[in-house]
Amino acid sequence: MASYETDQYGGITSVKGEKTGFFHLEKINDREWFITPEGHGFVPVGISHIYGNDSEVTVKEQYGFDQKKWVDAWLDRYLELGFNSAPAGGTSPCRDKRGFIDLDYIEDRFIDKKLPFTTGVWQFPHPNELRFQQERPDIFSNYYADLVEKRAETVCTRHKDNPCEAIVQALKTENAKIYDYALNPLAETQLQEVEEEFLRYNHLMHQTV
């Protein structure tokens, strides 16, 4: 197996990109690469939705309800298995229907480990994500537009200075175009542009329903 030098984020030092201080996408020799904050090519390897509320019994029986101990132990094991990123973030609404997962803590641990990850602006649930007697929101309402705007602002503000947050993903329907925002970095002046793009997309989506 060929050996190669890596930077502190796992980037291959022989693949040179722009050093921006943030994970970002860049084309090098007609090939798209993830680039580490230090400016080196990165090949992400990971699994979807690392944590979920289906592990509550494990947390109870093996960790005495200490969720942080469980998060830390599994993250260490995850890295030992050779994974180097969290391509779908720490969890998702369909994996954490009861709000069991402390996502802020998980993302802080990702940052501590210099593990790139994605965050989501969750807009509307899949049928299997609905709680008992819960209904889908009225996506045509002003309330829904305000809700999406607030969620986008919360996520983008939290991660605008985070070098390990690779992409803020806006999850949409199957027929819709998916916008991926590379944080490179996301300045305060760009927050409004991102939020307006989410709302513009919603308006476009409503016209196609």
Coordinates of N, CA, C and O in Angstrom, one line a residue, residues 37-105:
P37 N -8.4 22.8 5.3 CA -8.1 24.2 5.7 C -6.7 24.6 5.4 O -6.4 25.8 5.2
E38 N -5.8 23.6 5.4 CA -4.4 23.9 5.1 C -4.0 23.8 3.6 O -2.8 23.9 3.3
G39 N -5.0 23.5 2.8 CA -4.8 23.6 1.4 C -4.4 22.3 0.7 O -3.7 22.3 -0.4
H40 N -4.8 21.1 1.2 CA -4.4 19.9 0.6 C -5.6 19.0 0.3 O -6.7 19.1 0.9
G41 N -5.5 18.2 -0.8 CA -6.6 17.3 -1.2 C -7.0 16.4 -0.2 O -6.2 15.8 0.6
F42 N -8.3 16.1 -0.1 CA -8.8 15.3 1.0 C -9.9 14.3 0.4 O -10.7 14.7 -0.4
V43 N -9.8 13.0 0.7 CA -10.7 12.0 0.2 C -11.6 11.6 1.4 O -11.1 10.9 2.3
P44 N -12.8 12.1 1.5 CA -13.7 11.8 2.6 C -14.2 10.3 2.6 O -14.6 9.8 1.6
V45 N -14.1 9.7 3.7 CA -14.6 8.3 3.9 C -15.4 8.3 5.2 O -14.9 8.6 6.3
G46 N -16.7 8.0 5.1 CA -17.5 8.0 6.3 C -18.8 7.3 6.1 O -19.1 6.8 5.0
I47 N -19.6 7.2 7.1 CA -21.0 6.6 7.0 C -22.0 7.7 7.4 O -21.7 8.7 8.0
S48 N -23.2 7.4 7.0 CA -24.3 8.3 7.2 C -24.9 8.2 8.6 O -25.1 7.1 9.1
H49 N -25.2 9.4 9.2 CA -25.9 9.5 10.4 C -25.3 8.6 11.5 O -25.7 7.5 11.8
I50 N -24.2 9.0 12.0 CA -23.3 8.3 13.0 C -24.1 7.9 14.3 O -23.9 6.9 14.8
Y51 N -24.9 8.9 14.7 CA -25.6 8.7 16.0 C -27.1 8.7 15.8 O -27.7 9.5 14.9
G52 N -27.9 7.9 16.5 CA -29.3 7.9 16.4 C -30.0 7.5 17.7 O -29.3 6.9 18.6
N53 N -31.3 7.7 17.9 CA -31.9 7.4 19.1 C -32.2 5.9 19.3 O -32.7 5.5 20.3
D54 N -31.9 5.1 18.2 CA -32.0 3.7 18.4 C -30.9 3.1 19.3 O -30.9 1.9 19.6
S55 N -30.0 4.0 19.7 CA -28.9 3.5 20.6 C -29.2 3.9 22.1 O -28.3 3.7 22.9
E56 N -30.4 4.3 22.4 CA -30.8 4.7 23.7 C -30.6 3.6 24.7 O -30.1 3.8 25.8
V57 N -30.9 2.3 24.3 CA -30.7 1.2 25.2 C -29.2 1.0 25.4 O -28.8 0.7 26.6
T58 N -28.4 1.1 24.4 CA -27.0 1.0 24.6 C -26.4 2.0 25.6 O -25.6 1.7 26.5
V59 N -26.9 3.3 25.4 CA -26.5 4.3 26.3 C -26.9 4.0 27.8 O -26.1 4.2 28.7
K60 N -28.1 3.4 27.9 CA -28.6 3.1 29.2 C -27.8 1.9 29.8 O -27.3 2.0 31.0
E61 N -27.7 0.8 29.1 CA -27.1 -0.4 29.6 C -25.6 -0.4 29.7 O -25.1 -1.0 30.7
Q62 N -24.9 0.3 28.8 CA -23.5 0.2 28.8 C -22.8 1.5 29.3 O -21.6 1.4 29.7
Y63 N -23.5 2.6 29.3 CA -22.9 3.8 29.7 C -23.6 4.6 30.8 O -23.3 5.7 31.1
G64 N -24.6 3.8 31.4 CA -25.3 4.4 32.6 C -26.0 5.7 32.3 O -26.0 6.7 33.1
F65 N -26.6 5.8 31.1 CA -27.3 7.0 30.6 C -26.3 8.2 30.4 O -26.8 9.4 30.3
D66 N -25.0 8.0 30.4 CA -24.0 9.0 30.1 C -23.9 9.1 28.6 O -23.0 8.5 28.0
Q67 N -24.6 10.0 28.0 CA -24.6 10.1 26.5 C -23.2 10.6 26.0 O -22.7 10.2 25.0
K68 N -22.6 11.5 26.8 CA -21.3 12.1 26.3 C -20.3 11.0 26.3 O -19.4 11.0 25.4
K69 N -20.3 10.1 27.3 CA -19.3 9.0 27.3 C -19.5 8.1 26.1 O -18.6 7.6 25.5
W70 N -20.8 7.9 25.8 CA -21.1 7.0 24.6 C -20.7 7.7 23.3 O -20.1 7.1 22.5
V71 N -20.9 9.0 23.2 CA -20.5 9.8 22.0 C -19.0 9.7 21.8 O -18.5 9.4 20.7
D72 N -18.3 9.9 22.9 CA -16.8 9.9 22.8 C -16.3 8.5 22.5 O -15.4 8.4 21.6
A73 N -16.8 7.5 23.1 CA -16.4 6.1 22.9 C -16.6 5.7 21.4 O -15.7 5.1 20.8
W74 N -17.8 6.0 20.9 CA -18.1 5.6 19.5 C -17.3 6.4 18.5 O -16.8 5.9 17.5
L75 N -17.1 7.7 18.8 CA -16.3 8.5 17.9 C -14.8 8.0 17.8 O -14.3 7.9 16.7
D76 N -14.3 7.6 19.0 CA -12.9 7.1 19.0 C -12.9 5.8 18.1 O -12.0 5.5 17.3
R77 N -13.9 4.9 18.3 CA -14.0 3.7 17.5 C -14.2 4.0 16.0 O -13.5 3.3 15.2
Y78 N -15.0 4.9 15.7 CA -15.2 5.4 14.3 C -13.9 5.7 13.6 O -13.7 5.3 12.5
L79 N -13.1 6.5 14.3 CA -11.8 6.9 13.8 C -10.9 5.8 13.7 O -10.1 5.7 12.7
E80 N -10.9 4.9 14.7 CA -10.0 3.7 14.6 C -10.4 2.8 13.4 O -9.5 2.1 12.8
L81 N -11.6 2.8 13.0 CA -12.0 2.0 11.8 C -11.6 2.6 10.5 O -11.8 2.0 9.4
G82 N -11.0 3.8 10.6 CA -10.5 4.4 9.4 C -11.3 5.5 8.7 O -11.0 6.0 7.7
F83 N -12.5 5.8 9.3 CA -13.3 6.9 8.8 C -12.7 8.2 9.1 O -12.1 8.4 10.2
N84 N -12.9 9.2 8.2 CA -12.2 10.5 8.4 C -13.2 11.6 8.2 O -12.7 12.8 8.1
S85 N -14.5 11.4 8.2 CA -15.4 12.5 8.0 C -16.8 12.0 8.4 O -17.1 10.8 8.5
A86 N -17.7 12.9 8.5 CA -19.1 12.6 8.8 C -20.0 13.3 7.7 O -20.5 14.4 7.8
P87 N -20.1 12.6 6.6 CA -20.7 13.1 5.4 C -22.1 13.5 5.5 O -22.6 14.4 4.7
A88 N -22.9 13.0 6.5 CA -24.3 13.4 6.7 C -24.5 14.0 8.1 O -25.6 14.0 8.6
G89 N -23.4 14.4 8.7 CA -23.5 15.0 10.0 C -23.6 14.0 11.1 O -23.4 12.8 10.9
G90 N -24.0 14.5 12.3 CA -24.0 13.6 13.4 C -25.3 12.7 13.5 O -25.3 11.6 13.9
T91 N -26.4 13.3 13.0 CA -27.7 12.6 13.0 C -28.6 13.3 12.0 O -28.2 14.2 11.3
S92 N -29.9 12.9 12.1 CA -30.9 13.6 11.2 C -32.2 13.4 12.0 O -32.4 12.6 12.9
P93 N -33.3 14.2 11.6 CA -34.6 14.0 12.2 C -35.1 12.6 12.2 O -35.7 12.2 13.1
C94 N -34.9 11.9 11.1 CA -35.4 10.5 11.0 C -34.7 9.6 11.9 O -35.2 8.5 12.2
R95 N -33.4 9.9 12.3 CA -32.7 9.1 13.2 C -32.8 9.5 14.6 O -32.3 8.8 15.5
D96 N -33.4 10.6 14.9 CA -33.5 11.1 16.2 C -34.9 11.8 16.4 O -35.0 13.0 16.7
K97 N -35.9 11.0 16.3 CA -37.3 11.5 16.3 C -37.7 12.1 17.7 O -38.5 13.0 17.8
R98 N -37.1 11.6 18.7 CA -37.5 12.0 20.1 C -36.5 13.1 20.6 O -36.7 13.5 21.8
G99 N -35.6 13.5 19.8 CA -34.7 14.6 20.3 C -33.7 14.1 21.4 O -33.3 14.9 22.2
F100 N -33.3 12.9 21.3 CA -32.4 12.3 22.3 C -31.0 12.8 22.1 O -30.3 12.9 23.0
I101 N -30.6 13.0 20.9 CA -29.2 13.2 20.5 C -28.8 14.7 20.9 O -29.5 15.6 20.5
D102 N -27.7 14.9 21.5 CA -27.1 16.2 21.8 C -26.2 16.6 20.6 O -25.0 16.4 20.7
L103 N -26.8 17.1 19.6 CA -26.1 17.4 18.4 C -25.0 18.4 18.5 O -23.9 18.3 17.9
D104 N -25.2 19.4 19.4 CA -24.2 20.4 19.6 C -22.9 19.8 20.2 O -21.8 20.2 19.8
Y105 N -23.1 18.9 21.1 CA -22.0 18.3 21.7 C -21.2 17.4 20.7 O -20.0 17.4 20.6

